Short mmCIF file of C-alpha atoms and ligand atoms in Angstrom, two decimals:
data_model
loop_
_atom_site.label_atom_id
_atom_site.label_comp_id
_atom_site.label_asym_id
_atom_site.label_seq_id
_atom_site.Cartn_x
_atom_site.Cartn_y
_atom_site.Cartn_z
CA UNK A 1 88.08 63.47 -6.10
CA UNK A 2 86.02 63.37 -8.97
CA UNK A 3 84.49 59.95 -10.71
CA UNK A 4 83.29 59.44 -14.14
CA UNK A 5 79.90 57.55 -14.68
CA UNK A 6 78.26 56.03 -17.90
CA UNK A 7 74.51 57.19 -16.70
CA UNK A 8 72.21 54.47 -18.11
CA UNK A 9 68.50 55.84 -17.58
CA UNK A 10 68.25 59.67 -16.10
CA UNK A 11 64.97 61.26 -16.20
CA UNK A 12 63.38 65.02 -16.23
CA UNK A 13 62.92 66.76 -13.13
CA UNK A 14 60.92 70.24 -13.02
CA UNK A 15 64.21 71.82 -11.77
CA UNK A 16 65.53 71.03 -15.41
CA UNK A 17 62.79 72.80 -16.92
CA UNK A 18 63.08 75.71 -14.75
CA UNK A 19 66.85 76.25 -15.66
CA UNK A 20 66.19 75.28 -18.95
CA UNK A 21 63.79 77.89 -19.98
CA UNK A 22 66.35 80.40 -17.33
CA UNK A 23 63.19 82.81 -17.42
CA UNK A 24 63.26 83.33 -13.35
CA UNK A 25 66.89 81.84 -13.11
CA UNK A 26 70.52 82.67 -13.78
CA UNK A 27 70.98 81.65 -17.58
CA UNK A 28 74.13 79.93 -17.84
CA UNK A 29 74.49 78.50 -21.60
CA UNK A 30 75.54 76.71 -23.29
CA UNK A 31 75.39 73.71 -20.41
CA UNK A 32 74.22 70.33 -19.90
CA UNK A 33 70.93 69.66 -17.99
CA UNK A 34 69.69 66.68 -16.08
CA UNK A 35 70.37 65.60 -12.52
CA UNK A 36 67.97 62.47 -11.62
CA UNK A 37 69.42 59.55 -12.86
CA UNK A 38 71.20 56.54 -12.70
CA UNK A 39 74.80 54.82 -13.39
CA UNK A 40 77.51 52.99 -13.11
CA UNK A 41 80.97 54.22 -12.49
CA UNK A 42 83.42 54.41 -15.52
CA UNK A 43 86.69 55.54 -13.73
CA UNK A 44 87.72 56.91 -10.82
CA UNK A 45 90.13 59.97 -10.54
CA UNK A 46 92.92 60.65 -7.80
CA UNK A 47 92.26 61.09 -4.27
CA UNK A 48 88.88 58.90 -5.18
CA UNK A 49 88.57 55.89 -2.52
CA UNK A 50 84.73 55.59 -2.21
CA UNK A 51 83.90 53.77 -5.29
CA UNK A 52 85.39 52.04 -7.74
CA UNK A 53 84.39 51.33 -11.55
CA UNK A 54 81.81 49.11 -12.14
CA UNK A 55 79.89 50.20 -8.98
CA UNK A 56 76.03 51.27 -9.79
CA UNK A 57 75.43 54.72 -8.35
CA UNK A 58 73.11 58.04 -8.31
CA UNK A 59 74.51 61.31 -8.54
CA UNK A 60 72.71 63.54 -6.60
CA UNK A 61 72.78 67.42 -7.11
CA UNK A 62 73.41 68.41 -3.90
CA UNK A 63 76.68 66.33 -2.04
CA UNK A 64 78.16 65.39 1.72
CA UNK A 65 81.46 65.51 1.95
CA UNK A 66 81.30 64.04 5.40
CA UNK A 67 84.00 66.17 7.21
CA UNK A 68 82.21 69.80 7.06
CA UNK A 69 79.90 70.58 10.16
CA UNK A 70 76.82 69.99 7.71
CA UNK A 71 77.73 66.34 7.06
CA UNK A 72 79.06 65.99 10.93
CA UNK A 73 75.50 67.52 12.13
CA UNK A 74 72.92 64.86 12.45
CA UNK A 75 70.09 67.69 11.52
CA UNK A 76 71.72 69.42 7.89
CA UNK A 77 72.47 68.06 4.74
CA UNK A 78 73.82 71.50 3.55
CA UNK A 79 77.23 70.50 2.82
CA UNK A 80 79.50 73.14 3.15
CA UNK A 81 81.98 72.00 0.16
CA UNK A 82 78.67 70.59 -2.35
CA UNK A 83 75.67 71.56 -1.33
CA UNK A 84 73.62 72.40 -4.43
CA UNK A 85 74.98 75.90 -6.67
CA UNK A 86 72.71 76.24 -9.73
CA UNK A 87 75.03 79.14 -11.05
CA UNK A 88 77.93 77.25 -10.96
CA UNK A 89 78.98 75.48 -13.90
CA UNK A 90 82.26 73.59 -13.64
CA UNK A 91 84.11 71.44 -11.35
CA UNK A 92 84.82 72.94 -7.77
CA UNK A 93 88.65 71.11 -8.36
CA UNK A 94 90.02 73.61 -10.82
CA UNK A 95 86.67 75.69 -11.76
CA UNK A 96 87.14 74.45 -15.26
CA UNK A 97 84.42 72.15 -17.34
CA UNK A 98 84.66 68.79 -18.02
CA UNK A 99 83.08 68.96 -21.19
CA UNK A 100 83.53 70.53 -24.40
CA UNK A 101 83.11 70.98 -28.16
CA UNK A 102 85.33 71.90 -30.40
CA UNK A 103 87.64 73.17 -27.86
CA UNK A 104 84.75 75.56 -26.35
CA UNK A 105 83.83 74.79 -23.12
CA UNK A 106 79.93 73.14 -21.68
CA UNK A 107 79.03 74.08 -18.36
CA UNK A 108 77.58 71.89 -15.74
CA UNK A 109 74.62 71.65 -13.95
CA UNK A 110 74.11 71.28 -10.40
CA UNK A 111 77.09 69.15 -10.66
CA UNK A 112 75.61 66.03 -12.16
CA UNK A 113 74.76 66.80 -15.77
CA UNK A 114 73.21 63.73 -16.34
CA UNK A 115 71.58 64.35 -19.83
CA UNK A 116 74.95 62.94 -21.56
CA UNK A 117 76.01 59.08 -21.59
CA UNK A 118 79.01 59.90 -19.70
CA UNK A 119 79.10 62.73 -17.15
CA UNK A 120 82.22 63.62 -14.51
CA UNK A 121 80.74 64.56 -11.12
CA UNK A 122 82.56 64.85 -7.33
CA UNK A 123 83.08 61.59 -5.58
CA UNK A 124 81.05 63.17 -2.78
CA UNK A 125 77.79 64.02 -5.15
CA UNK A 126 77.83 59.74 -5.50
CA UNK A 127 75.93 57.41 -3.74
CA UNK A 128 76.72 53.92 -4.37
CA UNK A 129 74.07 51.16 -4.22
CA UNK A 130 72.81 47.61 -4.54
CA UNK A 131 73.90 46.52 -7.98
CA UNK A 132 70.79 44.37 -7.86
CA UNK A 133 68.67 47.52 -7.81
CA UNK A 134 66.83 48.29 -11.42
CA UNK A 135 68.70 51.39 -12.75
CA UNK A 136 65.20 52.36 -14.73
CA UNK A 137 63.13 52.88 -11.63
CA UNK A 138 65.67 53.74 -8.96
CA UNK A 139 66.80 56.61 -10.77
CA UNK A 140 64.20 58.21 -9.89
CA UNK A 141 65.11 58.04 -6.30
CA UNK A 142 68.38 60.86 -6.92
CA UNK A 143 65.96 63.74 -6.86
CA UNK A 144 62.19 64.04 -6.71
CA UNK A 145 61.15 61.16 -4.79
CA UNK A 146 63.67 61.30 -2.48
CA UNK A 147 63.41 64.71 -1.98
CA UNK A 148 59.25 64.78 -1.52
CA UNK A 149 59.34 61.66 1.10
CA UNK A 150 61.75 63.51 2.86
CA UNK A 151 59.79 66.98 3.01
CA UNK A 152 57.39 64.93 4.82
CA UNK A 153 59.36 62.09 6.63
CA UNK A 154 61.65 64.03 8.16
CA UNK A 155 61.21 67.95 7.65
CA UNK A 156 57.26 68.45 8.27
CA UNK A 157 57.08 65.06 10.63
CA UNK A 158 52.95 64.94 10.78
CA UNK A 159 51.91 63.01 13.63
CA UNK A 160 49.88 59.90 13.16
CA UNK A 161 46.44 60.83 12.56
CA UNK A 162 46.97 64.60 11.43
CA UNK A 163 45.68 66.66 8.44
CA UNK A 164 48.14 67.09 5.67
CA UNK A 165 48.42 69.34 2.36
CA UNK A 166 50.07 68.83 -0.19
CA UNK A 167 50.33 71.64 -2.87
CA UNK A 168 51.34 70.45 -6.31
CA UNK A 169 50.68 66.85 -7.26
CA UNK A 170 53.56 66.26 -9.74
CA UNK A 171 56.03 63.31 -8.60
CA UNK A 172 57.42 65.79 -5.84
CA UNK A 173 54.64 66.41 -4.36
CA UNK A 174 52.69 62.82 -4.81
CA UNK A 175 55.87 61.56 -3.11
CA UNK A 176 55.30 64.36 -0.30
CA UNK A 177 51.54 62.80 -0.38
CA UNK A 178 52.79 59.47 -0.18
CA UNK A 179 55.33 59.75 3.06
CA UNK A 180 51.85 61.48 5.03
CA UNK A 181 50.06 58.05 4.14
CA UNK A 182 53.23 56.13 5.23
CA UNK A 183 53.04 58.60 8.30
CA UNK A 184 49.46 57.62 9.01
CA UNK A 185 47.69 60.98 8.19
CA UNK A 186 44.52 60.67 8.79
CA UNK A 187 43.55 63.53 5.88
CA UNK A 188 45.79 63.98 2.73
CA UNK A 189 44.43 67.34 0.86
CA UNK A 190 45.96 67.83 -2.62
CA UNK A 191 46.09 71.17 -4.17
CA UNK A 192 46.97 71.96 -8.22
CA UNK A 193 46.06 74.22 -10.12
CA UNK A 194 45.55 71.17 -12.80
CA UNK A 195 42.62 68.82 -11.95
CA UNK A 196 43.55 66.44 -14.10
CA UNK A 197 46.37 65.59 -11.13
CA UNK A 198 43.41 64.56 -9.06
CA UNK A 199 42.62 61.11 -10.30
CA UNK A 200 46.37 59.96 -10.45
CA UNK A 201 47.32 61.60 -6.85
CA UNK A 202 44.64 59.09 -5.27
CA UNK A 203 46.95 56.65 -5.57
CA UNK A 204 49.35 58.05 -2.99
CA UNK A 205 47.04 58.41 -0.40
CA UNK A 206 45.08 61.93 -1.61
CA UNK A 207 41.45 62.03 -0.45
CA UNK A 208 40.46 65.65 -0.96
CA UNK A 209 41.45 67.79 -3.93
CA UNK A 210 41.52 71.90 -4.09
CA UNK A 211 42.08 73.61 -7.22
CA UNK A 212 42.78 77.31 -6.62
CA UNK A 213 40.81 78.45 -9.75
CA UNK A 214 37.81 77.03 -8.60
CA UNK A 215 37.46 79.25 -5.48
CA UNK A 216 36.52 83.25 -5.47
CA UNK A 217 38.79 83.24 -2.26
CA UNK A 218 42.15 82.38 -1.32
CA UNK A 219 42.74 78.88 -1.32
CA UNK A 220 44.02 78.73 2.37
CA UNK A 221 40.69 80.26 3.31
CA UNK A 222 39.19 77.13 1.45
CA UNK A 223 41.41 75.10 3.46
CA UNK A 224 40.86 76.32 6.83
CA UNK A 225 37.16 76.17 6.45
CA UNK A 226 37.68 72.26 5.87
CA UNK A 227 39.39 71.73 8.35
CA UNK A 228 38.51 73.88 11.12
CA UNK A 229 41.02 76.08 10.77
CA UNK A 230 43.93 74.92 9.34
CA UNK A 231 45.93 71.78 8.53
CA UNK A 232 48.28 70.28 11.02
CA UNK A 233 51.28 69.83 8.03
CA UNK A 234 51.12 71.42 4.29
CA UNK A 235 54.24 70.93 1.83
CA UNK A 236 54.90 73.01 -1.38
CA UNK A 237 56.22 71.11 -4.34
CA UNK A 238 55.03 73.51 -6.95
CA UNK A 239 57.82 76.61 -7.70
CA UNK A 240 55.12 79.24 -7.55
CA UNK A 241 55.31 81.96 -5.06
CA UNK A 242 51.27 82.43 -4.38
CA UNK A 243 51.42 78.28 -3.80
CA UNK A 244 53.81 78.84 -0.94
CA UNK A 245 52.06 81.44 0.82
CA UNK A 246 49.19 79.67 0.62
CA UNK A 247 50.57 76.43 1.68
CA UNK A 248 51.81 78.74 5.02
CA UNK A 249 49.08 80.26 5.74
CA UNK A 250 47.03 77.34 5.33
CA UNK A 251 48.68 75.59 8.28
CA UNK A 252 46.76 75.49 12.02
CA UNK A 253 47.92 78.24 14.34
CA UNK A 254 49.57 77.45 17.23
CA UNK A 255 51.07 73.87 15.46
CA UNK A 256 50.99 74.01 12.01
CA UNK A 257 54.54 73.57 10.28
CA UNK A 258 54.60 74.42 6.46
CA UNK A 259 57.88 72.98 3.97
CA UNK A 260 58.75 74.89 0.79
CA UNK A 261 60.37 72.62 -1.34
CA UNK A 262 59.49 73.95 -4.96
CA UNK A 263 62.68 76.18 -6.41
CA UNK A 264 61.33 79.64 -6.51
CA UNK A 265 62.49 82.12 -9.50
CA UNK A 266 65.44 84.46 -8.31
CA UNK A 267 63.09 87.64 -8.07
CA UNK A 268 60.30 86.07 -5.96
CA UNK A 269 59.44 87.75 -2.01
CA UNK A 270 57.79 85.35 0.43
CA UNK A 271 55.31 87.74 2.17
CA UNK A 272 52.75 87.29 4.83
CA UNK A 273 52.02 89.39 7.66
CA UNK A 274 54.40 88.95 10.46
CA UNK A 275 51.18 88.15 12.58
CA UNK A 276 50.90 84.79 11.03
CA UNK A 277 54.22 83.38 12.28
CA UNK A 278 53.53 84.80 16.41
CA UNK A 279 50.52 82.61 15.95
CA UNK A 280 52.85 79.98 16.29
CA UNK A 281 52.61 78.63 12.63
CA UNK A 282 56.16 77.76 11.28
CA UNK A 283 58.32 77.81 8.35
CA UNK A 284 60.45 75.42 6.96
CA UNK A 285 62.80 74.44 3.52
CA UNK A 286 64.53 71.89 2.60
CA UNK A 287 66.60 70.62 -0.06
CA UNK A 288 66.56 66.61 -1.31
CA UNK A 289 63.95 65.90 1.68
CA UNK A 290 66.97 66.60 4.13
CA UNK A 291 68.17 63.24 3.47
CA UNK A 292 72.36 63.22 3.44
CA UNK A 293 73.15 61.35 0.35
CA UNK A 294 75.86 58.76 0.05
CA UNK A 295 74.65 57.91 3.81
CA UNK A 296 70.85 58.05 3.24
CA UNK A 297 69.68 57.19 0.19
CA UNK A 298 71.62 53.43 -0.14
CA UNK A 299 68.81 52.26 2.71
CA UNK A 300 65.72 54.24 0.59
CA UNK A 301 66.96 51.96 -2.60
CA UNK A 302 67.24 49.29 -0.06
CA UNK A 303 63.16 50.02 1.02
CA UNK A 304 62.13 50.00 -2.39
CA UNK A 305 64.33 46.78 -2.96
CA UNK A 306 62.22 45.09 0.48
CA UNK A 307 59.08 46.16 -1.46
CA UNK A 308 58.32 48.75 1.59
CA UNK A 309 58.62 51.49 -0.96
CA UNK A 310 56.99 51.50 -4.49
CA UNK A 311 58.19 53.85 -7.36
CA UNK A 312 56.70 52.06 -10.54
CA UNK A 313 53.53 54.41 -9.64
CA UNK A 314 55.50 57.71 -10.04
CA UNK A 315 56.89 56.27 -13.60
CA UNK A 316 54.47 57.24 -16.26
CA UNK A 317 56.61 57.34 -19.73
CA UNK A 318 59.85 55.89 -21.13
CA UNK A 319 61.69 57.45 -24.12
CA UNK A 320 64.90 57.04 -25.76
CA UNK A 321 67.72 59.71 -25.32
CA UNK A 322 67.17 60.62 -29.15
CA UNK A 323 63.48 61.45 -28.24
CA UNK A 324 64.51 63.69 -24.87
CA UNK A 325 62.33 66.61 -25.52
CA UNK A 326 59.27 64.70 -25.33
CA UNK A 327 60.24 64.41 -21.81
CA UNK A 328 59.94 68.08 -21.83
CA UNK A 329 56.64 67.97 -23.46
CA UNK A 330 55.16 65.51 -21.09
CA UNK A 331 56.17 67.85 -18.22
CA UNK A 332 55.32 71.54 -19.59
CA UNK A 333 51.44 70.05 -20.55
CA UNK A 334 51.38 68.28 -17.15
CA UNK A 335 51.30 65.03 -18.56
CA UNK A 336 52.19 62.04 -16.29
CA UNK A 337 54.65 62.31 -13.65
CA UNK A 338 58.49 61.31 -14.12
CA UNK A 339 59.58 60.06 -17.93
CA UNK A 340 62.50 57.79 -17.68
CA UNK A 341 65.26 58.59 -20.63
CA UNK A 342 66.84 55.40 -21.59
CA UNK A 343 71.08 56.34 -22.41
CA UNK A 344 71.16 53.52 -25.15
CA UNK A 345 68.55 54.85 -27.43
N1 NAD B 401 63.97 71.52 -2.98
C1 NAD B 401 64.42 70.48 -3.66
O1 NAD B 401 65.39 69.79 -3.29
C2 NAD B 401 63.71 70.08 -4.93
C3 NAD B 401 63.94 68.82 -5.51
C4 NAD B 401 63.19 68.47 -6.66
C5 NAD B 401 62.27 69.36 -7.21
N2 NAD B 401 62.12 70.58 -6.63
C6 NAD B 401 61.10 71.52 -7.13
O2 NAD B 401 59.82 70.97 -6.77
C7 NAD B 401 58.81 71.47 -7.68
C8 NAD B 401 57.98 70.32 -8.23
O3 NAD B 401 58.79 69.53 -9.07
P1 NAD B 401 58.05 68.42 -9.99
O4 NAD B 401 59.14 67.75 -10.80
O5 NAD B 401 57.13 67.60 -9.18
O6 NAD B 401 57.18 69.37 -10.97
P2 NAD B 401 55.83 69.05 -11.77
O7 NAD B 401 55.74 70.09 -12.84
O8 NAD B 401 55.78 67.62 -12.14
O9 NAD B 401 54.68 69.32 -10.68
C9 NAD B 401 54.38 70.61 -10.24
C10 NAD B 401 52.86 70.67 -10.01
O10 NAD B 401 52.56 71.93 -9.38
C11 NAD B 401 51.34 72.41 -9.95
N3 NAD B 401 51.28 73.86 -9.73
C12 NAD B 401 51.98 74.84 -10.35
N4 NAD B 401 51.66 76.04 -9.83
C13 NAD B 401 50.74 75.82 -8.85
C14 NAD B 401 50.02 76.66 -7.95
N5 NAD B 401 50.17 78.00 -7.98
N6 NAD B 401 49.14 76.08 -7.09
C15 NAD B 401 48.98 74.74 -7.08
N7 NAD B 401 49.62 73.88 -7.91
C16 NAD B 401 50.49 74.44 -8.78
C17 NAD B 401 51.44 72.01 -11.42
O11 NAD B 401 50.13 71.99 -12.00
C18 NAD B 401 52.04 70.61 -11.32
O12 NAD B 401 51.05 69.62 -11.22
C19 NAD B 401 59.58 72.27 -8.72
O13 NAD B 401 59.60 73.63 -8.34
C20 NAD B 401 61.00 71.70 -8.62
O14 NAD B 401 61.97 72.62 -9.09
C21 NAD B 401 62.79 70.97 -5.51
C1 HE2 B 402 67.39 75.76 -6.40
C2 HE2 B 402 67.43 74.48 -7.20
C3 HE2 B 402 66.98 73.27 -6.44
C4 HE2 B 402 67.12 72.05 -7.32
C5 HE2 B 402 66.68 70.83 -6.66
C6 HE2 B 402 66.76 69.64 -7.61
O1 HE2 B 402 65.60 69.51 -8.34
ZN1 ZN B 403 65.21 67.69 -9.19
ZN1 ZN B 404 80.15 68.44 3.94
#
């Protein structure tokens, strides 16, 4: 059941960072980072029916096996067999690594490892798509983007017309901003902690910017004041604990939904007063936008391919593979939004 792919272009995600730097997550070293990216399939292993080589694919870190009551249930894409395990580092087949050097063995990551030029990952962690579809820019489409048009489109649903926030305008969270403007929000509020996101983030639909450090109160009391209480939708693409509190309690009473989406360190306590959630506000997650992979995201590379979706606008650098922690650089000063790594350089 597993496949292996030559990835052509994969680029750097926050999540990479976070498990990179392992300071608020499981270390697990040494191991091979990278899950957004693109390919083409290499060869196929036994039991593997799906795809065949030369098919252009994403991996996707979190799978859908299609038989577990996850994949059967129209509302989860929590995949009981390969939903996403950031502590575990080898294949599910045999729990042994596909890669090694020198006869020592190099764990996995979210069971994609895409920061090689060829990578082994589970059939069922493979979507396969329209050849025609530019590697370079689609790749982009196996994590973040996905994943942010998602937390709107289909997790925090805003009606046309209502008052979204957005907290944390990296590519996550512009792509959050831009499924409210496909949604027809009538306010899109961005909130970072970095104003130089603001100028960028207007063109996904932001109108109003917050930045936390600004204010001498909490930012969800800024929020409420502008919009008479509360907004109708908020999503969190930032990581940071205080962000998605605030994005909660910024949300209406009585209708306000709030999504976390950023990956929180494995010490951090969501808490708010138990008051806030009988006054009807709720609480939501979500994982890759709650889109099911192999069946969802062939018809998002399909939107972009009709020119209904852009994704040039969340592509801000290009480097070669030899110059990957630039990448890293761009991301830790909060420069740009997603750096494509080109395999051949
Ligand atoms: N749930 C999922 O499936 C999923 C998928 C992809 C990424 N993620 C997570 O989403 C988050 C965003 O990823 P990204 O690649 O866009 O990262 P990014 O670094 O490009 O953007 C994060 C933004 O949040 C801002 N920020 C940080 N702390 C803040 C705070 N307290 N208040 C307001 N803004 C704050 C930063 O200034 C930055 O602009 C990360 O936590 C990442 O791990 C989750
Ligand atoms: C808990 C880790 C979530 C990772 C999502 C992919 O960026
Ligand atoms: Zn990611
Ligand atoms: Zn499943």
């Amino acid at each position: 059941m597993e496949v292996r792919l030559k990835i052509l272009y994969t680029s750097l995600c926050h999540t990479d960072v976070f498990f990179w730097e392992a300071k608020g997550q499981n270390p697990l070293f040494p191991r091979i980072l990278g899950h957004e990216a693109g390919g083409i399939v290499e060869s196929i292993g036994e039991g593997v029916t799906d795809v065949e080589p030369g098919d252009h694919v994403l991996p996707v870190f979190t799978g859908e096996c299609k038989e577990c009551v996850h994949c059967k249930s129209e509302e989860s894409n929590m995949c009981n067999l390969l939903r996403i395990n950031t502590d575990r580092g080898v294949m599910i087949h045999d729990e042994k690594s596909r890669f090694s050097i020198n006869g020592k063995p190099i764990f996995h990551f979210v069971g994609t490892s895409t920061f090689s030029e060829y990578t082994v990952v589970h059939v069922g962690c493979v979507a396969k798509i329209n050849p025609l579809a530019p590697l370079d820019k689609v790749c982009v489409l196996s994590c973040g983007i996905s994943t942010g048009l998602g937390a709107t489109l289909n997790v925090a649903k805003p009606p046309k017309g209502s008052t979204v926030a957005v907290f944390g305008l990296g590519a996550v969270g512009l792509a959050a901003a831009e499924g409210a403007r496909i949604a027809g929000a009538s306010r899109i509020i961005g909130v970072d902690l970095n104003s130089n996101r603001f100028e960028l983030a207007k063109k996904f639909g932001v109108t109003e910017f917050v930045n936390p450090k600004e204010h001498n109160k909490p930012v969800q009391e800024v929020i409420a004041e502008m919009t008479d209480g509360g907004v109708d939708r908020s999503i969190e693409c930032t990581g940071h604990i205080d962000a998605m509190i605030s994005a909660f309690e910024s949300v209406h009473d009585g209708w306000g939904v709030a999504v976390l989406v950023g990956v929180p360190t494995k010490d951090a306590v969501f808490k708010t007063h138990p008051i806030n959630l009988l006054n009807e506000r709720t609480l939501k997650g979500t994982f890759f936008g709650n889109y099911k992979p192999r069946s969802d995201l062939p018809s998002i590379v399909e939107k972009y391919m009709n020119k209904e979706l852009e994704l040039e606008k969340f592509i801000t650098h290009e480097v070669p593979f030899t110059e990957i922690n630039k990448a890293f650089d761009y991301m830790l000063k909060g420069d740009g939004l997603r750096c494509i790594i080109r395999m051949d350089g």
